[in-house]
Tab-separated table of C-alpha atoms in Angstrom:
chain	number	residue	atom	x	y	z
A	1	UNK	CA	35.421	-89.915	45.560
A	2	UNK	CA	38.559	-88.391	46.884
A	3	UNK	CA	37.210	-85.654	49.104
A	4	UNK	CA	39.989	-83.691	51.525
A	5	UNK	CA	38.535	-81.040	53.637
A	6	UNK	CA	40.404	-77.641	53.012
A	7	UNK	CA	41.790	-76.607	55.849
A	8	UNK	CA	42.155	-73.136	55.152
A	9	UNK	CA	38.213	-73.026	54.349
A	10	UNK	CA	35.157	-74.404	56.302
A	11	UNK	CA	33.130	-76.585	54.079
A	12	UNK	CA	35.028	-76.766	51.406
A	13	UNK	CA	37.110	-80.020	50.102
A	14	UNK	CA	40.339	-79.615	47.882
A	15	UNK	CA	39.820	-80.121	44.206
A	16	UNK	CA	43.006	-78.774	42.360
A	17	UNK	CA	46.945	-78.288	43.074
A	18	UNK	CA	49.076	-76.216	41.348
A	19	UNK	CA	52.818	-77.540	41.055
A	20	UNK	CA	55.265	-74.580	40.903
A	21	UNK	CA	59.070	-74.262	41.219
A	22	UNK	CA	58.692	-72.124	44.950
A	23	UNK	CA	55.930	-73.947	46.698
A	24	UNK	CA	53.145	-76.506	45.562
A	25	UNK	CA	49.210	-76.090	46.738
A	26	UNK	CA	46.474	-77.573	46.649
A	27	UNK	CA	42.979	-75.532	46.301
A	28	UNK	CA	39.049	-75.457	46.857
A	29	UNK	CA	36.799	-73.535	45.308
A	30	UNK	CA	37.313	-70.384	47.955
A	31	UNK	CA	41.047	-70.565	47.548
A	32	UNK	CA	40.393	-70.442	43.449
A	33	UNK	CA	39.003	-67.108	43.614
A	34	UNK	CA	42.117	-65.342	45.472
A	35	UNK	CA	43.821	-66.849	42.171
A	36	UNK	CA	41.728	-65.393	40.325
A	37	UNK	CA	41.856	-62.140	41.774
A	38	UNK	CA	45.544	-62.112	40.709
A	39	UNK	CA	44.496	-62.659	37.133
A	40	UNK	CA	47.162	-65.053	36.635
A	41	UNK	CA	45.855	-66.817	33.544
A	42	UNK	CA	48.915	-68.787	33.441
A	43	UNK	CA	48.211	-70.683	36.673
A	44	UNK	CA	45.247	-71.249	35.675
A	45	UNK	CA	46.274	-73.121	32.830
A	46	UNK	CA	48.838	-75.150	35.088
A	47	UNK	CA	46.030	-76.703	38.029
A	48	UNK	CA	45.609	-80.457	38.344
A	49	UNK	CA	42.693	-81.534	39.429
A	50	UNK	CA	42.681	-84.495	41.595
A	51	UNK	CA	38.291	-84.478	42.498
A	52	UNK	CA	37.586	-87.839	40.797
A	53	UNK	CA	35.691	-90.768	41.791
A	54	UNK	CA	39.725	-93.133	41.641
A	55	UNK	CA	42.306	-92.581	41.351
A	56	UNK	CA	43.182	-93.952	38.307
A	57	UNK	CA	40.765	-91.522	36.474
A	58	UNK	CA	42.624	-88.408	38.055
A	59	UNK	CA	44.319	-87.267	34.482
A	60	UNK	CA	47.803	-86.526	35.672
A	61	UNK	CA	48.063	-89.952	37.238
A	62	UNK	CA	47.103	-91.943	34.187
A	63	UNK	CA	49.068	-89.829	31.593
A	64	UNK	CA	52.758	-88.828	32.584
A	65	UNK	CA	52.345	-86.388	28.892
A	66	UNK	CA	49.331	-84.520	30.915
A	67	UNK	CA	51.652	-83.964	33.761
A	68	UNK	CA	54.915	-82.838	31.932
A	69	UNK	CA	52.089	-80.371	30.084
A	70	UNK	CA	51.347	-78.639	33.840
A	71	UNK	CA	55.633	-78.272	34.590
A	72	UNK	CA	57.919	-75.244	33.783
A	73	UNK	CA	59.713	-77.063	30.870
A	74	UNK	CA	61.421	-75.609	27.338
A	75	UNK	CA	58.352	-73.657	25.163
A	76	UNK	CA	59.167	-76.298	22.310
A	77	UNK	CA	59.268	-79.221	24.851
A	78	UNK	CA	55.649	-78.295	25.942
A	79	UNK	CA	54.248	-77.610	22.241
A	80	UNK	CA	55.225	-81.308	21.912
A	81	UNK	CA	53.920	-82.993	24.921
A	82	UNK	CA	50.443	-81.240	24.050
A	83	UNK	CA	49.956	-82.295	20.631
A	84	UNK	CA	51.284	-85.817	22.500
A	85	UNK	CA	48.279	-85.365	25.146
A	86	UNK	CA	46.004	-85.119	22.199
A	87	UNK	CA	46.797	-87.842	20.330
A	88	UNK	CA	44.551	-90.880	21.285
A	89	UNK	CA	42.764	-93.498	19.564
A	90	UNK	CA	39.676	-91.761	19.127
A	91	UNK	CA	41.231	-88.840	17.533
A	92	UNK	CA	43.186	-90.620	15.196
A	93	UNK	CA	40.068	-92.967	14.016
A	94	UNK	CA	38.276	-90.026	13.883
A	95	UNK	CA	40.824	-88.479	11.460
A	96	UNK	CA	41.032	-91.515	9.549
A	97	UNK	CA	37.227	-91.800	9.116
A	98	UNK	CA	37.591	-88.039	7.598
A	99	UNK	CA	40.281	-88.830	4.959
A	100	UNK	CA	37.957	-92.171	4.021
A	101	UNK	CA	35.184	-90.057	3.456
A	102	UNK	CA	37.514	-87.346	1.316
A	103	UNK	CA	38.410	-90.038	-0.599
A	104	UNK	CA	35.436	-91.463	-1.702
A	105	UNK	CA	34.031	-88.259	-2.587
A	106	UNK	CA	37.533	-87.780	-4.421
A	107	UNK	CA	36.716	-90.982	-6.248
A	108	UNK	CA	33.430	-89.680	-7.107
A	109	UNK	CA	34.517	-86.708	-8.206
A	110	UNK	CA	37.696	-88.105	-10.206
A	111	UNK	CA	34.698	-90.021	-12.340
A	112	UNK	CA	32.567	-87.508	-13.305
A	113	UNK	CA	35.731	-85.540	-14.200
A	114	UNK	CA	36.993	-88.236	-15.949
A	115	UNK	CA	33.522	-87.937	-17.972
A	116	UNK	CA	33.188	-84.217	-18.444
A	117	UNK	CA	37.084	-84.374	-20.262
A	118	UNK	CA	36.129	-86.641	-22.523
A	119	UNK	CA	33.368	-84.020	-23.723
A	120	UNK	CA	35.143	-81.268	-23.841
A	121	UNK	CA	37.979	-83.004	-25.346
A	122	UNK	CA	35.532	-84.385	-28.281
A	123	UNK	CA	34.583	-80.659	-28.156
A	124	UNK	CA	37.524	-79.101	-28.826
A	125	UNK	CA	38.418	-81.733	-31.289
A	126	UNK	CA	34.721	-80.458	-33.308
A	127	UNK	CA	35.972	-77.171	-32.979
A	128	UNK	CA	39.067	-77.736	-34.295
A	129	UNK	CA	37.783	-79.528	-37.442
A	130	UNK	CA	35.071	-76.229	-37.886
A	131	UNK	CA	38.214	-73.689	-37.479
A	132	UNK	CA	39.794	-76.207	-40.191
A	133	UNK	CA	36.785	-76.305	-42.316
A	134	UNK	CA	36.651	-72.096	-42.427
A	135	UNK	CA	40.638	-72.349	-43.094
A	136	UNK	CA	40.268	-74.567	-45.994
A	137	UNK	CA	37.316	-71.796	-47.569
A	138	UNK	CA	39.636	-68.992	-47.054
A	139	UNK	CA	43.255	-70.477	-48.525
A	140	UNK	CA	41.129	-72.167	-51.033
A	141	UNK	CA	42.676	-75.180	-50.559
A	142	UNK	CA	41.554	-76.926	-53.892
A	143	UNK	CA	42.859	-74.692	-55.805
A	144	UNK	CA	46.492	-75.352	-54.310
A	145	UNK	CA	45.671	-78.838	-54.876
A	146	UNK	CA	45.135	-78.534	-58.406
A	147	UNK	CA	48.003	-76.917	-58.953
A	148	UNK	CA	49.989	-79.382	-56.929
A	149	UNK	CA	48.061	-82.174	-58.931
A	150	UNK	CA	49.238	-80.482	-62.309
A	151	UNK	CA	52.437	-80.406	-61.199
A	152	UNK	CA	52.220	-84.572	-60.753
A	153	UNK	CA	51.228	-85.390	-63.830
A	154	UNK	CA	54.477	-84.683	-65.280
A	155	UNK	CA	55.850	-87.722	-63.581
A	156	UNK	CA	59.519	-88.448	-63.757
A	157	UNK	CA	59.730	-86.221	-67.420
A	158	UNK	CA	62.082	-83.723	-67.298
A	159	UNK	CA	60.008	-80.324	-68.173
A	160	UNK	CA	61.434	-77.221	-67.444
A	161	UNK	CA	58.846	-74.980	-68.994
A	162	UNK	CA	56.318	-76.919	-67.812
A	163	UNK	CA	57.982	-76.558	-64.018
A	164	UNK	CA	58.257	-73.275	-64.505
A	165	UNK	CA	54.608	-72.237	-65.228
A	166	UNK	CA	53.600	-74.469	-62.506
A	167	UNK	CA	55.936	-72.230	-60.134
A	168	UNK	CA	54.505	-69.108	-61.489
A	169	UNK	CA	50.722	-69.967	-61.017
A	170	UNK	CA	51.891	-71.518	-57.322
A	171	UNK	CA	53.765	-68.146	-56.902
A	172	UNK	CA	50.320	-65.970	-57.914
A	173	UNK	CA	47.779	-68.022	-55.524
A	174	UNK	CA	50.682	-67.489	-52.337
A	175	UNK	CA	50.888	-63.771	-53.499
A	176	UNK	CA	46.632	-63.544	-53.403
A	177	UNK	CA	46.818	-65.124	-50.186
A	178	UNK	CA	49.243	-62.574	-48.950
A	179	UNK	CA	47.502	-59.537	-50.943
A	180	UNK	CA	48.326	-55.935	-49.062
A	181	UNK	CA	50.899	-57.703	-46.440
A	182	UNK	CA	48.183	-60.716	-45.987
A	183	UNK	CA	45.416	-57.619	-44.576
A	184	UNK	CA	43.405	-59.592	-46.323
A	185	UNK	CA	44.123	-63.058	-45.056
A	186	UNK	CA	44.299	-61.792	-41.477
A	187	UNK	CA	41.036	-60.172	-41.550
A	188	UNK	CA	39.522	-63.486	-42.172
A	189	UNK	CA	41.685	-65.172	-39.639
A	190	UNK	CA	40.698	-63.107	-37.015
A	191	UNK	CA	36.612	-63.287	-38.430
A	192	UNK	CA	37.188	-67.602	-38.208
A	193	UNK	CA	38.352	-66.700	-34.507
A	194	UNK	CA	35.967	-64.700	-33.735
A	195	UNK	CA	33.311	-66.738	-34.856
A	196	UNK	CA	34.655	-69.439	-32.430
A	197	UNK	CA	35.762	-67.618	-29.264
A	198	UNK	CA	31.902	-68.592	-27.566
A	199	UNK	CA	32.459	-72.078	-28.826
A	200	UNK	CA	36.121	-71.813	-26.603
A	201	UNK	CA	34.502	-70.206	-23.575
A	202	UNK	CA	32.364	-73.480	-23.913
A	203	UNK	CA	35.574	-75.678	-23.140
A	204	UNK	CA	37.050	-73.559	-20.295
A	205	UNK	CA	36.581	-75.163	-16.604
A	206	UNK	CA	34.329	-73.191	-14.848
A	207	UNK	CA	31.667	-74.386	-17.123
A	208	UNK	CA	32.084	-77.834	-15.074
A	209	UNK	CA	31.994	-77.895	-11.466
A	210	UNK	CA	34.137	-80.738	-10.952
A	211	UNK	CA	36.949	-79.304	-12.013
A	212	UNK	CA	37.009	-76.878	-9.284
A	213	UNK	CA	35.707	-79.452	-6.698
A	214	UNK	CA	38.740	-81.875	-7.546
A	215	UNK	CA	41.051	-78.940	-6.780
A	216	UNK	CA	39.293	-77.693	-3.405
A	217	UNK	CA	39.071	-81.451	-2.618
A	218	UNK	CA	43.176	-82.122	-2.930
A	219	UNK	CA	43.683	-79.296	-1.024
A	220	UNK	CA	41.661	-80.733	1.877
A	221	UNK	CA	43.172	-84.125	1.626
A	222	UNK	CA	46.786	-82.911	1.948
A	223	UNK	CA	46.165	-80.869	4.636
A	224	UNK	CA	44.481	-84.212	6.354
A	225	UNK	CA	47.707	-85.953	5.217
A	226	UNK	CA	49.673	-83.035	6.648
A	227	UNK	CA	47.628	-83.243	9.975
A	228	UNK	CA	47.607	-87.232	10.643
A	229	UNK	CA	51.276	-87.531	9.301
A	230	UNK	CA	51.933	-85.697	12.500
A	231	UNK	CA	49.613	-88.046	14.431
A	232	UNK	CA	51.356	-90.444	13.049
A	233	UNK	CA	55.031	-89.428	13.217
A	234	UNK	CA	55.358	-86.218	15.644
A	235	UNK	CA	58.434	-84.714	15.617
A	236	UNK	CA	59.955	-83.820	19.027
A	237	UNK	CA	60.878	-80.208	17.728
A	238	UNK	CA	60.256	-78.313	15.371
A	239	UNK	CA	63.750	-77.293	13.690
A	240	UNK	CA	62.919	-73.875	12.371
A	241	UNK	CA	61.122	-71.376	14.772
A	242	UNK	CA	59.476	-68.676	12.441
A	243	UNK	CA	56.747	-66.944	13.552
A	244	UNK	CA	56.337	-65.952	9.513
A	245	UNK	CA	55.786	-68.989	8.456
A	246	UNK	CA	52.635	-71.628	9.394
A	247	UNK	CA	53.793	-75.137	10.596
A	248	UNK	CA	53.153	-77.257	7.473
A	249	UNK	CA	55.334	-74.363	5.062
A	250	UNK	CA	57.956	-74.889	7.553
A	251	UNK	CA	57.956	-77.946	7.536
A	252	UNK	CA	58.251	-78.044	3.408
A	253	UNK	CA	60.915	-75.302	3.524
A	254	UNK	CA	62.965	-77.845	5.685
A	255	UNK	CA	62.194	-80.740	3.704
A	256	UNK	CA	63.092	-79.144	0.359
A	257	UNK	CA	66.315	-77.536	1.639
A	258	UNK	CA	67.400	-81.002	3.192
A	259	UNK	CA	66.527	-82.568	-0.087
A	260	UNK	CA	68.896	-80.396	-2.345
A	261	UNK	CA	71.694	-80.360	0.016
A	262	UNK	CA	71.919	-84.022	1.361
A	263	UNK	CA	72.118	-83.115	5.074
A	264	UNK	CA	69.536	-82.620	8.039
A	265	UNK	CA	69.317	-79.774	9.572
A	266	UNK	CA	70.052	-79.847	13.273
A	267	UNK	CA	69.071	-76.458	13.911
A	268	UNK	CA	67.946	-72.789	12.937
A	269	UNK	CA	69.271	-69.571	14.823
A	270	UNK	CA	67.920	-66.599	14.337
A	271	UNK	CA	70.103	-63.876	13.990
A	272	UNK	CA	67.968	-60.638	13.128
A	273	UNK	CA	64.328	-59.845	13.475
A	274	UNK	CA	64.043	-56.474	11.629
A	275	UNK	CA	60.901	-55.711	14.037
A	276	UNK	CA	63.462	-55.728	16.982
A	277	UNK	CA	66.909	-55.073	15.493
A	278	UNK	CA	65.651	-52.500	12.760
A	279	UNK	CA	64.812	-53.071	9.425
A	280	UNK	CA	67.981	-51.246	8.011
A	281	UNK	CA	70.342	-52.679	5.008
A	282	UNK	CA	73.288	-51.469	7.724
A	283	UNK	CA	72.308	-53.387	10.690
A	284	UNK	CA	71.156	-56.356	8.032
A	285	UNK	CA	74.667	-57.073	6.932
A	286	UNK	CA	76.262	-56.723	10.157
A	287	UNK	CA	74.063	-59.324	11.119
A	288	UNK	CA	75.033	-61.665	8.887
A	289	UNK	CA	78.487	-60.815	7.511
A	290	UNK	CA	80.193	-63.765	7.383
A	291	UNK	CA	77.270	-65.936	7.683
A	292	UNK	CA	76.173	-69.363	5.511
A	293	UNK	CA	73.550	-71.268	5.084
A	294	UNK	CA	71.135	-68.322	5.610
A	295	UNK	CA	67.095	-68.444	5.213
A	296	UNK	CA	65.635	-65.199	4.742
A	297	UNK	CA	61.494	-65.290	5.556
A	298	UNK	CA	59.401	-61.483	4.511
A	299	UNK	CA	56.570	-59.926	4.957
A	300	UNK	CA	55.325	-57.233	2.749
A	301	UNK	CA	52.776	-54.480	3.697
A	302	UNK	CA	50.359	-56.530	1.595
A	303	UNK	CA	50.824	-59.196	4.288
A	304	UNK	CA	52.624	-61.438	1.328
A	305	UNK	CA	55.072	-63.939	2.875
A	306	UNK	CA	58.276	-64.958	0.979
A	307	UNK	CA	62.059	-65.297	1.372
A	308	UNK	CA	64.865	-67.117	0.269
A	309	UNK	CA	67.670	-69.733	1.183
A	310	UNK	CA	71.019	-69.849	-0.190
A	311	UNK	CA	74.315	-72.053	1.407
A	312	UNK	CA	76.968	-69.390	0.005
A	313	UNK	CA	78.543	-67.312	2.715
A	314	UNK	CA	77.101	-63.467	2.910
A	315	UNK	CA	79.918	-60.869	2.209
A	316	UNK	CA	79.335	-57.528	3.659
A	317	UNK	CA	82.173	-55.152	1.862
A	318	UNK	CA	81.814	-54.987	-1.781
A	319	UNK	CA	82.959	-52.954	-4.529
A	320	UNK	CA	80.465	-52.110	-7.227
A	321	UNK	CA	78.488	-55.783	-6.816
A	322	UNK	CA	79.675	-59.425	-7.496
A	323	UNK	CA	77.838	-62.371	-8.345
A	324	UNK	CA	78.471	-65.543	-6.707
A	325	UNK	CA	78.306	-68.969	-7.886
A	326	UNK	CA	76.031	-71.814	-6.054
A	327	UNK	CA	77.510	-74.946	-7.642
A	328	UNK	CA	75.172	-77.320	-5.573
A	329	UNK	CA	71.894	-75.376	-6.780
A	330	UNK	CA	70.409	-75.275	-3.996
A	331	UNK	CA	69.375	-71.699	-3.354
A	332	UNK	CA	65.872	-71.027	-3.633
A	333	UNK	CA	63.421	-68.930	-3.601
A	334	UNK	CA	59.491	-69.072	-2.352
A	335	UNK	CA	56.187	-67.646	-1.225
A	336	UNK	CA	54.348	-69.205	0.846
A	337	UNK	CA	51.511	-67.336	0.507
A	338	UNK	CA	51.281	-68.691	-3.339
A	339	UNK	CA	52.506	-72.502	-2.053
A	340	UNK	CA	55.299	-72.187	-4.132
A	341	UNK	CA	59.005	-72.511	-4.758
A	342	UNK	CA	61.267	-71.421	-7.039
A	343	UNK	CA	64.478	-73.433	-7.643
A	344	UNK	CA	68.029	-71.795	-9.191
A	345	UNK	CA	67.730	-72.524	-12.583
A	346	UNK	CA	70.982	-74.947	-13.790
A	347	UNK	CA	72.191	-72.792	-16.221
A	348	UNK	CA	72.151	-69.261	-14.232
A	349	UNK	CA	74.153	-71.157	-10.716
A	350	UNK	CA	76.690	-68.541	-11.406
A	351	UNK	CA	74.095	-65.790	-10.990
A	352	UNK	CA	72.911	-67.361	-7.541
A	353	UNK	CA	72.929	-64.251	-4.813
A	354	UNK	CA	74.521	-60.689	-5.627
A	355	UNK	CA	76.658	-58.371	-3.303
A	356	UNK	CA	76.687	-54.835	-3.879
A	357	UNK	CA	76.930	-51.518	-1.978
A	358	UNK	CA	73.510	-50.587	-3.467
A	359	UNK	CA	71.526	-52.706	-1.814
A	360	UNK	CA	71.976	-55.581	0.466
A	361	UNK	CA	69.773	-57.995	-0.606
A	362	UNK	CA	69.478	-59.565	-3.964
A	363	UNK	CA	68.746	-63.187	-5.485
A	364	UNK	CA	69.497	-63.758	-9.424
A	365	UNK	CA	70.679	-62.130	-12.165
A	366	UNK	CA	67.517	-60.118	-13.084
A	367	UNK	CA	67.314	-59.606	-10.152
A	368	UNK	CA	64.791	-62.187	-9.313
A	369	UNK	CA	64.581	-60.556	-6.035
A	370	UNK	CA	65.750	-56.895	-4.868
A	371	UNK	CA	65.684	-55.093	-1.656
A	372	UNK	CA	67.764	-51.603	-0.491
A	373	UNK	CA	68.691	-50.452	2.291
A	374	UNK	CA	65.416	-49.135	3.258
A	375	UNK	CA	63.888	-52.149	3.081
A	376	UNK	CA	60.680	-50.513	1.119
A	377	UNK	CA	61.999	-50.292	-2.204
A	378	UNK	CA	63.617	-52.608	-4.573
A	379	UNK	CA	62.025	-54.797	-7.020
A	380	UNK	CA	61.409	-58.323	-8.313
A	381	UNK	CA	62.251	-60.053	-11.608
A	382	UNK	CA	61.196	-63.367	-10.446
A	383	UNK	CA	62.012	-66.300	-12.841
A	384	UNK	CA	65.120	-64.686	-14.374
A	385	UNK	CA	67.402	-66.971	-12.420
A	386	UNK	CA	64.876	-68.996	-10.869
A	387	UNK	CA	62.683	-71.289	-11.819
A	388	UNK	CA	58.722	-69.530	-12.483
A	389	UNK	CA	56.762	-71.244	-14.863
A	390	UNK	CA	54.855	-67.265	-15.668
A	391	UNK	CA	58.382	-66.001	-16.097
A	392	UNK	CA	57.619	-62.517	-18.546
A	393	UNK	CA	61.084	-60.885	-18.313
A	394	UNK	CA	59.472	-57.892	-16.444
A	395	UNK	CA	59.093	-56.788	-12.808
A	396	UNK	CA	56.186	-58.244	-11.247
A	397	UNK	CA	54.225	-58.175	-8.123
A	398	UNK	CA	54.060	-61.641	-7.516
A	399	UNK	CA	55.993	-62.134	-4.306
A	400	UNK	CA	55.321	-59.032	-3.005
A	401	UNK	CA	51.802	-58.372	-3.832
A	402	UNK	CA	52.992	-54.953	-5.253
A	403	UNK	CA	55.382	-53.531	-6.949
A	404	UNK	CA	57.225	-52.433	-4.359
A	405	UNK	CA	58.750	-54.319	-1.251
A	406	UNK	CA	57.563	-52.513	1.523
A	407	UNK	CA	58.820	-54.893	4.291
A	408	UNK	CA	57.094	-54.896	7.500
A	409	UNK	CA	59.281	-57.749	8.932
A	410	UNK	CA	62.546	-59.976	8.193
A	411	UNK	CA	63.421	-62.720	9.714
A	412	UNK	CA	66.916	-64.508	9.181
A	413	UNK	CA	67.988	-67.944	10.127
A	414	UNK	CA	71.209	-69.635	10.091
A	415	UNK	CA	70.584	-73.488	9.563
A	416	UNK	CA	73.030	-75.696	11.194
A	417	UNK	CA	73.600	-79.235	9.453
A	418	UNK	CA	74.241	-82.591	11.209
């Protein structure tokens, strides 16, 4: 065992050092607590220890990543080299042995689903022939079929009176189905429905478990996926810094934005933070007047997080408002706190991003997303311009989680392409 009498301290033996930029240490126990009486967490964080048995089990001499971990290096450089410390075998079979497991009890899952859809298709298939059992009563189908069967026996004889009292009894049993503006025949419509709205609640999902299960267990297995894929293949930084946005939505934003324009992004400035540059429509465009390739990231009272990207320069003087075109398509919109995004729709490119003295912030034609000057009103028509499969052609609360912005913070990024 290494043991080094501390000369500073009778009895004791040195057990740590603590590399710094002014002068390097080493400490015992005793010389620990005058540390500690400086409540520098931060140094604490940064101590070797060196007590071991050999040296080769001393930390920082068997892995150079544990060592770069304890130096004053780049914030980003030292996010890396600890996830790097991290990764050994153990972890990584231990990860692996977790996704196995998912995905067995995926498989299991996947079969009794597979099992509970053929019921409730066979179901709705029974239902359907009882709905078109109760239609048949109502229309009175036969009778249409006489009259159609009538109408056959004539064959290939030419009959005009014959045609024409056909038409007139055909014309009677549509004008009894349609008595009073079809009251009548809706009445019964609705009664059929009616009749059958507990047999439908019988087919929805929550009625079988695995429906849900399947869902909660994809979730699970693409956040493993997420997790080991960075195991796997770390990257050395992490391009876009938001503190908005969690690590794997980053990581899609990027992916998505590199995958509509063709290019990688090299790197994402931020050039305003309404929490420290004020959240003002003033101070926005000043910010980025002039500015391409912007990603906008928001956060709503309701703690919502959403935003946008767009490649089309931001112009800050505008009379009355102008549209611009995005002929690549690939502005977007998203919320990450749904997991979605929303693409420009093909058709509406020329509706992209709008400038206007009213407000300095607006995506779409609809507008899919406004936000004024004060940065707590506006509103969104989401899925005007871009692509929402719930698209109603009204304002909705959807990326906001109200109907109102109320933005607590902005952040703005301008991605820079290799």
């Amino acid at each position: 065992m290494l043991q080094v009498p501390c000369f500073k301290h009778e009895g004791q033996y040195l057990l740590f050092f603590l590399p710094q930029k002014e002068a390097t240490q080493y400490f015992c126990d005793i010389c620990l607590l005058s540390l500690q009486e400086q409540s520098n967490l931060e140094k604490f964080q940064k101590l070797i220890h060196i007590n071991k048995v050999q040296l080769n089990q001393i930390k920082a001499l068997k892995y150079p990543e544990y060592l770069i971990t304890k130096l004053d290096i780049d914030q980003q450089l030292l996010n890396y080299f600890n996830e790097f410390s991290q990764q050994d075998e153990v972890t990584l079979i231990k990860e692996l042995k977790e996704i196995e497991l998912k995905i067995q009890e995926m498989h299991t899952v996947l079969t009794k689903l597979f099992q509970q859809l053929k019921i409730v298709v066979q179901a709705r298939e029974d239902l359907k022939q009882k709905i078109r059992s109760d239609l048949n009563q109502i229309v009175k189908l036969d009778q249409l079929k006489e009259i159609i069967s009538s109408l056959s026996q004539l064959g290939d004889t030419i009959n005009p009176q014959a045609i024409e009292k056909s038409e007139q009894t055909l014309h009677q049993y549509i004008k009894d189905l349609m008595l009073n503006n079809s009251a009548y025949l809706n009445e019964k419509l609705y009664d059929v429905l009616d009749q059958k709205q507990n047999q439908v609640k019988d087919l929805k999902e929550e009625k079988y478990p695995e429906f849900r299960r399947f869902g909660e267990l994809y979730r699970q297995i693409s956040e493993k996926h997420f997790s080991f894929n960075k195991w796997v293949d770390p990257k050395l930084l992490k391009t876009i810094c938001c503190s908005l946005l969690t690590e794997q939505f980053s990581q899609k934003i990027q992916d998505i934005i590199q995958s509509k324009t063709g290019k990688k992004i090299s790197q994402a400035q931020m050039i305003y933070q309404g929490t420290k540059d004020g959240l003002n429509g003033q101070i926005f465009l000043t910010k980025v007047n002039g500015k391409s390739n912007l990603l906008l990231v928001f956060k709503s009272s309701s703690q919502y997080i959403f935003g946008a990207y767009t490649p089309l320069k931001w112009i800050k003087q505008v009379a009355n408002y102008q549209y611009i075109q995005d002929d690549s398509c690939s502005s977007l919109i998203f919320s990450q706190t749904h997991d979605q995004i929303y693409s420009l729709k093909q058709e509406s490119k020329s509706l992209a991003i709008c400038f206007s003295s009213g407000y300095p912030i607006a995506f779409g034609g609809g507008h899919d997303i406004s936000i004024n000057s004060d940065f707590q009103t506006g509103y969104s028509n989401l899925g005007f311009s871009y692509q929402w499969e719930q698209y109603k052609n009204v304002k909705s609360n959807h990326l906001f989680g109200q109907d109102q912005p109320k933005i607590q913070e902005c952040e703005v990024f301008e991605l820079i392409f290799f």
